[in-house]
Short mmCIF file of C-alpha atoms (C1' of nucleotides) in Angstrom, two decimals:
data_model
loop_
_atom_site.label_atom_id
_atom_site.label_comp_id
_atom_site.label_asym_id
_atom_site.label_seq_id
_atom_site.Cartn_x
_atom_site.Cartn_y
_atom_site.Cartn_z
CA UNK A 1 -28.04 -4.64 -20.44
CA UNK A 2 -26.68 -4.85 -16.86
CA UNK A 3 -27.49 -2.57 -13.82
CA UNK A 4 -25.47 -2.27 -11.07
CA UNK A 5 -25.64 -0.95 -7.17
CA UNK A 6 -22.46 1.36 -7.35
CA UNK A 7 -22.47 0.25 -3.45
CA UNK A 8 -22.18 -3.19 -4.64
CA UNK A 9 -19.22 -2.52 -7.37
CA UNK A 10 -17.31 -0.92 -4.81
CA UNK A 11 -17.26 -3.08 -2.14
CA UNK A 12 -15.72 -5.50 -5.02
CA UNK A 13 -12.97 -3.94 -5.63
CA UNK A 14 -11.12 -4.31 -2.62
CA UNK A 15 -8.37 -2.00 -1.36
CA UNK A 16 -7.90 -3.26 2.06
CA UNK A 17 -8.19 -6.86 1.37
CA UNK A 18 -5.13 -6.59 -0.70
CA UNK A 19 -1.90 -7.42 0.62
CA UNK A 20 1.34 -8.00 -1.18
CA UNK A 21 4.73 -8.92 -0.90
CA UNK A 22 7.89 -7.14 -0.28
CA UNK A 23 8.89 -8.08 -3.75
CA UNK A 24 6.04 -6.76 -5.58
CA UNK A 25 5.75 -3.51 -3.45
CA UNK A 26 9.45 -2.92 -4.50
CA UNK A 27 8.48 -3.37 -8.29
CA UNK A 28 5.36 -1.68 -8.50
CA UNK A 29 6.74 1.89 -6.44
CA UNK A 30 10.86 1.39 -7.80
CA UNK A 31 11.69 1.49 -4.07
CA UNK A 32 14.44 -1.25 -3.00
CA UNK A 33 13.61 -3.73 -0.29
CA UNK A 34 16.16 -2.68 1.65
CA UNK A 35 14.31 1.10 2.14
CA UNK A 36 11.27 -0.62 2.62
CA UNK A 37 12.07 -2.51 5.47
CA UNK A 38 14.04 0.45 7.14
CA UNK A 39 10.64 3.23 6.49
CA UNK A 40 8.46 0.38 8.38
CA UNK A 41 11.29 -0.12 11.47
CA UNK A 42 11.26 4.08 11.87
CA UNK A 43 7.54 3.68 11.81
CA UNK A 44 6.62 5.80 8.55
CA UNK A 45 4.36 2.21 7.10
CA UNK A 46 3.52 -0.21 8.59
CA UNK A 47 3.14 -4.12 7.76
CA UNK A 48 0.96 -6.65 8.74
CA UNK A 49 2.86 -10.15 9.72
CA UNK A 50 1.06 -13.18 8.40
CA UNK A 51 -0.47 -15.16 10.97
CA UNK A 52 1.95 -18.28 10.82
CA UNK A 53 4.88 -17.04 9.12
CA UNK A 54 6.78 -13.98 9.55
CA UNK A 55 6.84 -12.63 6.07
CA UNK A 56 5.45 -9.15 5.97
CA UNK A 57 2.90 -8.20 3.80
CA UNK A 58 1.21 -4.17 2.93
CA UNK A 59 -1.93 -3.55 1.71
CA UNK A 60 -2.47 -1.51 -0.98
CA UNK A 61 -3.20 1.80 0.70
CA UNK A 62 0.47 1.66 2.30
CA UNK A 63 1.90 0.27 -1.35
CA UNK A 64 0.28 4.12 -2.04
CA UNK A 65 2.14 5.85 0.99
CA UNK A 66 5.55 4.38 -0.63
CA UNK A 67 4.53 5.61 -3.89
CA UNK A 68 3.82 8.80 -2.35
CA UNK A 69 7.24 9.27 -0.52
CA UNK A 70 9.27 8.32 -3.46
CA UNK A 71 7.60 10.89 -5.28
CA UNK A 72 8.76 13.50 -2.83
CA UNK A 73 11.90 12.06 -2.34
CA UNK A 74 12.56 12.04 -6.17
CA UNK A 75 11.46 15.87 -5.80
CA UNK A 76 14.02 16.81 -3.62
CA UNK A 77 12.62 16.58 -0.46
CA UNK A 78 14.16 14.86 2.57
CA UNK A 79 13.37 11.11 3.85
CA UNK A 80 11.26 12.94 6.99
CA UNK A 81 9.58 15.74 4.75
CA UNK A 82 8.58 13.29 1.94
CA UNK A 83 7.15 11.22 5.01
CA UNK A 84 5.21 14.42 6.23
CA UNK A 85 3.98 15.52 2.52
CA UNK A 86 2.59 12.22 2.00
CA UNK A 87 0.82 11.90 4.98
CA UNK A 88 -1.58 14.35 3.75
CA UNK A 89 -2.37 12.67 0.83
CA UNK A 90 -3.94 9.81 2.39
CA UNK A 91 -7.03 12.21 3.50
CA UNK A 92 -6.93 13.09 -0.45
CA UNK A 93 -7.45 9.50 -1.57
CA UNK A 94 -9.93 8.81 1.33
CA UNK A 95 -12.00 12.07 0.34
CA UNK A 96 -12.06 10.47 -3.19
CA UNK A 97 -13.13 7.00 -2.01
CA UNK A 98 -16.06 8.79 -0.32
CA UNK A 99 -17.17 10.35 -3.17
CA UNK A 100 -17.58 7.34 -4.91
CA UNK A 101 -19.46 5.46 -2.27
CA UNK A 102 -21.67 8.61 -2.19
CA UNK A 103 -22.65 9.61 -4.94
CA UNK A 104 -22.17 6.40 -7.66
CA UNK A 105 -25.72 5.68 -7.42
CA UNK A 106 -26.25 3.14 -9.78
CA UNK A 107 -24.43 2.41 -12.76
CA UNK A 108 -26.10 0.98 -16.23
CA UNK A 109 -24.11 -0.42 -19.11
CA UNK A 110 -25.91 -0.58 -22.65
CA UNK A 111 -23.47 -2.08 -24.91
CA UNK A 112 -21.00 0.20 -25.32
CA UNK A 113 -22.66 3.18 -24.04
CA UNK A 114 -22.50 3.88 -19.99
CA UNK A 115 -24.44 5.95 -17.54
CA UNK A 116 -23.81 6.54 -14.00
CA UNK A 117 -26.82 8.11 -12.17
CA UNK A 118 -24.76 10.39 -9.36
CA UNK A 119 -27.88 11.83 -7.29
CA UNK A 120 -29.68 14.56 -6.86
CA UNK A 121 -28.39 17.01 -8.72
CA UNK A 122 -28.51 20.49 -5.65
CA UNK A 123 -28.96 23.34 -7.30
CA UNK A 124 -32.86 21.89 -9.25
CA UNK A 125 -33.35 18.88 -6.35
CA UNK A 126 -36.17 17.91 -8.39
CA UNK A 127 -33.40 16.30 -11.30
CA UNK A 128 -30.60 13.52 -11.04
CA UNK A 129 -27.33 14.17 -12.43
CA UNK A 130 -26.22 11.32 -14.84
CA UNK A 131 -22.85 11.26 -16.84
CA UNK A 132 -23.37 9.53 -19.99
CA UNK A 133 -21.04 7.38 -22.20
CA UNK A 134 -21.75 7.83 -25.48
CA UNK A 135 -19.22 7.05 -28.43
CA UNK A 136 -16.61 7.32 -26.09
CA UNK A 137 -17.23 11.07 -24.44
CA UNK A 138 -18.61 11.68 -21.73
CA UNK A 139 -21.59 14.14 -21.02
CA UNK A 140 -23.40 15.39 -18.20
CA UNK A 141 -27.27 15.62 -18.30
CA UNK A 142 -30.11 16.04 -16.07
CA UNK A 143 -33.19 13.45 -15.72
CA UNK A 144 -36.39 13.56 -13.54
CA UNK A 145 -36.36 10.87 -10.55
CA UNK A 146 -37.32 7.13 -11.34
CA UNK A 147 -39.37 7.00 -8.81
CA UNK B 1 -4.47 23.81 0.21
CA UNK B 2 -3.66 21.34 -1.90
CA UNK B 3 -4.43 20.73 -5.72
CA UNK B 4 -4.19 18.43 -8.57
CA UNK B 5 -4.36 17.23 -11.52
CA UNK B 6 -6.13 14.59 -11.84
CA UNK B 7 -4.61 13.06 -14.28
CA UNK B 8 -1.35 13.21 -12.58
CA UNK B 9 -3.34 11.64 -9.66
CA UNK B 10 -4.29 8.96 -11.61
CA UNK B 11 -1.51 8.10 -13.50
CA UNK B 12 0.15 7.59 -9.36
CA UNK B 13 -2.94 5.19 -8.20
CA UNK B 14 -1.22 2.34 -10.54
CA UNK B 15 -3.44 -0.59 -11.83
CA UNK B 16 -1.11 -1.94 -14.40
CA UNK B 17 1.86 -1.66 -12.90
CA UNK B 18 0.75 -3.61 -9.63
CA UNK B 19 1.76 -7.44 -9.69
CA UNK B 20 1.06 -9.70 -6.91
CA UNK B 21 1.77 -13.95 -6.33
CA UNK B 22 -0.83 -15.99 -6.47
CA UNK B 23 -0.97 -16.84 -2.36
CA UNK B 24 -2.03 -13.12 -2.41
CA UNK B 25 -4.14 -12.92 -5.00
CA UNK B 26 -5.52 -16.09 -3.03
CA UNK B 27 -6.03 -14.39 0.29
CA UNK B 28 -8.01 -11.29 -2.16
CA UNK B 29 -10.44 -13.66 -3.73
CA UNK B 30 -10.86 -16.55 -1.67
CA UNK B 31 -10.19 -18.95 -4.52
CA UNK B 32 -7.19 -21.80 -3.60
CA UNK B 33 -3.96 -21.81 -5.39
CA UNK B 34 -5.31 -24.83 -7.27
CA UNK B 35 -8.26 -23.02 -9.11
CA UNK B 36 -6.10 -19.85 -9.99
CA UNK B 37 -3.39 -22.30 -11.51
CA UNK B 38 -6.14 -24.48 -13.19
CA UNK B 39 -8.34 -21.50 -14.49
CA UNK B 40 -4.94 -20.10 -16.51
CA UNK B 41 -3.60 -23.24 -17.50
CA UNK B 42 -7.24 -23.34 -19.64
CA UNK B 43 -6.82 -20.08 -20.73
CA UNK B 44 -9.57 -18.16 -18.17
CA UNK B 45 -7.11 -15.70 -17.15
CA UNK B 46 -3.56 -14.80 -17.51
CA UNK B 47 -0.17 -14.23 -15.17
CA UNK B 48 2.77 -12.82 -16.32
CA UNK B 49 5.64 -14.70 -16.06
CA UNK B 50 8.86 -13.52 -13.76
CA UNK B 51 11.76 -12.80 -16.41
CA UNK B 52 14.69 -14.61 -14.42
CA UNK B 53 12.40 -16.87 -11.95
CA UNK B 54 9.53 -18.92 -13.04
CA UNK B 55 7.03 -17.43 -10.65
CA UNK B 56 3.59 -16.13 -11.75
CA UNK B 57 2.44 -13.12 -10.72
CA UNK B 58 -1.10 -11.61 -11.53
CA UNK B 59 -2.07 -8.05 -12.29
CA UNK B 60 -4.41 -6.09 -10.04
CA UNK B 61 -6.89 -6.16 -13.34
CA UNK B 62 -6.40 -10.25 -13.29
CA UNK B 63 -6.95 -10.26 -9.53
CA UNK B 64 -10.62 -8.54 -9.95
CA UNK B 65 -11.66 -11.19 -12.60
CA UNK B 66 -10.99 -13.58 -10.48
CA UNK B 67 -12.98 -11.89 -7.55
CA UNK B 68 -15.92 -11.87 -10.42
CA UNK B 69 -15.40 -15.18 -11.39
CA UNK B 70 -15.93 -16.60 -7.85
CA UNK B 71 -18.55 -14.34 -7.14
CA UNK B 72 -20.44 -16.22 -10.26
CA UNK B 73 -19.42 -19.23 -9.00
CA UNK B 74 -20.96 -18.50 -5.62
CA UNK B 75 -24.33 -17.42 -7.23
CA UNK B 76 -24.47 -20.89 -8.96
CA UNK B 77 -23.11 -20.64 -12.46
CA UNK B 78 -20.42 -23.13 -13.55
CA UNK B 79 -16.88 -21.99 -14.00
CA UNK B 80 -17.27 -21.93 -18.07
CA UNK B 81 -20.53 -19.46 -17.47
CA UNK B 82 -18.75 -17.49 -14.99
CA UNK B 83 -15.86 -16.94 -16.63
CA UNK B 84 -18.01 -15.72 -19.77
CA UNK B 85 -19.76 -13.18 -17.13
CA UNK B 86 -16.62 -11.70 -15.65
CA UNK B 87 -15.81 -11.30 -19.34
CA UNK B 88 -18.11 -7.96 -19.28
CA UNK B 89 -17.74 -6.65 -16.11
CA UNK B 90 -13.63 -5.89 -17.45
CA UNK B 91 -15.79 -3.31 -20.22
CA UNK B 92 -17.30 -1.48 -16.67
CA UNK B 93 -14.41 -1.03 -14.92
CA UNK B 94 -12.83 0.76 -18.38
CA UNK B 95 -15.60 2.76 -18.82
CA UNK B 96 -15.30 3.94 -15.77
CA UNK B 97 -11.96 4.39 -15.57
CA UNK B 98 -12.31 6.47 -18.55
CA UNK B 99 -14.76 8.79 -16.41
CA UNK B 100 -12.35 8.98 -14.28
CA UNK B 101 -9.45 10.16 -16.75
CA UNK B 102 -11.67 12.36 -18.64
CA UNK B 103 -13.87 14.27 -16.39
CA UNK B 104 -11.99 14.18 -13.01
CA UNK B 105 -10.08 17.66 -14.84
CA UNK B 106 -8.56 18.95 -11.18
CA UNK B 107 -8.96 18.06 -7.63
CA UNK B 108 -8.38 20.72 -4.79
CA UNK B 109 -8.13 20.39 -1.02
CA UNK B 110 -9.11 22.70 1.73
CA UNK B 111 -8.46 21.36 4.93
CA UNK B 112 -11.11 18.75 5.09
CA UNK B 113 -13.13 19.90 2.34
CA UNK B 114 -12.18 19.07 -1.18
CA UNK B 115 -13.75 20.05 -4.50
CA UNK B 116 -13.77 17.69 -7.64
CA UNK B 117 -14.08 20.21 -10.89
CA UNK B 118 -15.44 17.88 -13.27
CA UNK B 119 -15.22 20.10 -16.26
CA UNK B 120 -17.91 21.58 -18.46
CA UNK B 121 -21.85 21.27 -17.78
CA UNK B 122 -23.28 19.96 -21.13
CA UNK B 123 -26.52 21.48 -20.44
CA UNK B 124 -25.17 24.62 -20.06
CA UNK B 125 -21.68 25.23 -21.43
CA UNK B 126 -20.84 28.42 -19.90
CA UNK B 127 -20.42 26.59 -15.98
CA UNK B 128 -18.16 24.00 -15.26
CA UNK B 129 -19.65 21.50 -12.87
CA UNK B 130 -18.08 21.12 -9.61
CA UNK B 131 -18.74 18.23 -6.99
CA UNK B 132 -17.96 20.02 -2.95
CA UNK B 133 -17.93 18.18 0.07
CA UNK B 134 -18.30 20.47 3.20
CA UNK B 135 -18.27 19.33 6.34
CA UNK B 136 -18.26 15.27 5.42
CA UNK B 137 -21.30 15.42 2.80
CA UNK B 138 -21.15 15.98 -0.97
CA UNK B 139 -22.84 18.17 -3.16
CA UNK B 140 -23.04 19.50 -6.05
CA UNK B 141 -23.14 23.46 -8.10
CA UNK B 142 -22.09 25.36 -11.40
CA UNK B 143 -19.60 27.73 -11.20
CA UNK B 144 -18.34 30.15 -14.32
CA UNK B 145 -15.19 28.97 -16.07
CA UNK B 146 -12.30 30.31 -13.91
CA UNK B 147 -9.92 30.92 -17.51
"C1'" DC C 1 -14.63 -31.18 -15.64
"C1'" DG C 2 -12.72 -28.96 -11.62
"C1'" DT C 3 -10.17 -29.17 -7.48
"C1'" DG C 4 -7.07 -31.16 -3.74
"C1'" DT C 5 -2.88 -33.21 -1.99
"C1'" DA C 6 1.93 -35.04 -1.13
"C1'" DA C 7 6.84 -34.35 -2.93
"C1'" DG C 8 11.11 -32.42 -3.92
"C1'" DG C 9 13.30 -28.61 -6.07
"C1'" DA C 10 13.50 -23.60 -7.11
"C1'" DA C 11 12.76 -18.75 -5.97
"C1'" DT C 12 11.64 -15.29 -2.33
"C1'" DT C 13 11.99 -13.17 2.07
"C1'" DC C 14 13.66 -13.20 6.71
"C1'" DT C 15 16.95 -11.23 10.40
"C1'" DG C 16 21.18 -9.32 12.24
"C1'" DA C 17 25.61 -7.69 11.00
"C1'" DC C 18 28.68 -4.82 8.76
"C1'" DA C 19 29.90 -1.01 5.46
"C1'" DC C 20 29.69 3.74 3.89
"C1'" DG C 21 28.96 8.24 5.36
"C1'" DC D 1 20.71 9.26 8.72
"C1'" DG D 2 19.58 6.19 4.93
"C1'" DT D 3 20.71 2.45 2.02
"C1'" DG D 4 23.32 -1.73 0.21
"C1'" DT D 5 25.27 -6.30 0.54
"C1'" DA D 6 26.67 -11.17 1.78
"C1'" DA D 7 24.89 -15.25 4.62
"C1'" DG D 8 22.25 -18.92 6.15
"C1'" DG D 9 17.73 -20.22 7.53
"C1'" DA D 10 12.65 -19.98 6.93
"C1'" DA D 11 8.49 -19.54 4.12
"C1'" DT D 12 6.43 -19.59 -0.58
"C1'" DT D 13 5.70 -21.27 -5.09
"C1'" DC D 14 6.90 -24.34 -8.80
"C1'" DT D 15 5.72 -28.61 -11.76
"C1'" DG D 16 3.93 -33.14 -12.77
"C1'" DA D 17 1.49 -36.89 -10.87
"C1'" DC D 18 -2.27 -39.03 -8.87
"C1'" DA D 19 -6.99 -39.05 -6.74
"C1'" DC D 20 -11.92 -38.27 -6.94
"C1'" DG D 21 -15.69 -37.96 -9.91
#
DNA sequence: CGTGTAAGGAATTCTGACACG
DNA sequence: CGTGTAAGGAATTCTGACACG
């Protein structure tokens, strides 16, 4: 059995730690190099420039941002617009992030079988809301506080 | 206003398809070039190899074991016990990927505040639950199926 | 066992220029 | 405006060996 501080878990898996080449950017969004380099020089993302070298390197938010703008540009939209659109999205991803770090509470793992305590649950503050693994679907019950 | 499906959401936040050299995956984890070539020569974790080149590069999944491995390492164990640690945190982050897939059904943005409708409430089948955050904090009601 | 280092070659990325439009 | 390409130099990663233990 193994418990875990959702805080914990999340602060593990890092998402501004990550940086990664120009290369790999290209192959994980299917945007060329060559756009790459032009969207940071107009300013839409933005690199940071290793200390020593001068290779650039993204994190994976902006890796996200290129994602995003392909997407748009793929729909249609202009280089600028697709810019624009995705700008909003980053305030989606961050609202998602801080859902996590709220209200992941503490995680258990029993074999196979999961359970992710989320809080107290607001409309009956006297229960927690826990999903539940079990067999593969998930389920959403109430429990009394631990403590 | 803004809104999603999640799954469409997800399917854009990539895990698989993000590959990154080992000096990066390096810089992520803290662990030298030498240990991440050493750990996959014996078989600890695995790179995919570059179809022209002869570069490794690591997945984002390979890049959190190694994060757990060190972080076993740092708490004492040696790298054979580590490695068979990190082993079942990969089951977690499935599982809760899987929450993810299954129960984040569609996402919608208002201005800042953004609702998560997570789909039906076991204990009572006739609401969907629905996680709100208003005004930076989130919380959590029922609401009756919209279709 | 587990990691570091020096060594030379191979693969990647750099910039600035030029092309097309 | 937005992207591609050829060019030479710079930075990164490769393997196999050797060291320490």
């Amino acid at each position: 059995m193994i418990h875990e501080d959702a805080a914990k878990l999340f602060k593990k898996i890092p998402m501004e730690q990550i940086v990664l080449g120009i290369g790999d950017v290209a192959k994980a969004t299917g945007v060329s190099q060559s756009q790459i380099r032009y969207w940071e020089r107009k300013g839409y993302i933005e690199s940071q420039v290793v200390e020593d070298g001068k290779n650039r390197k993204f994190s994976y938010k902006t890796l996200l941002k290129v994602q995003q703008i392909k997407m748009h540009m793929d729909d249609g939209y202009t280089l600028v617009a697709a810019v624009k659109l995705a700008q909003r999205r980053g305030a989606f991803l961050d609202a998602l992030r801080s859902f996590f770090e709220e209200r992941f509470v503490h995680i258990e793992l029993v074999d196979d079988d999961i359970q992710i305590n989320m809080g107290v649950f607001d409309p009956d503050p006297t229960k927690d809301l826990v999903a539940e693994r079990i067999a593969g679907k998930w389920e959403f019950k109430l429990v009394a506080h631990e403590k």
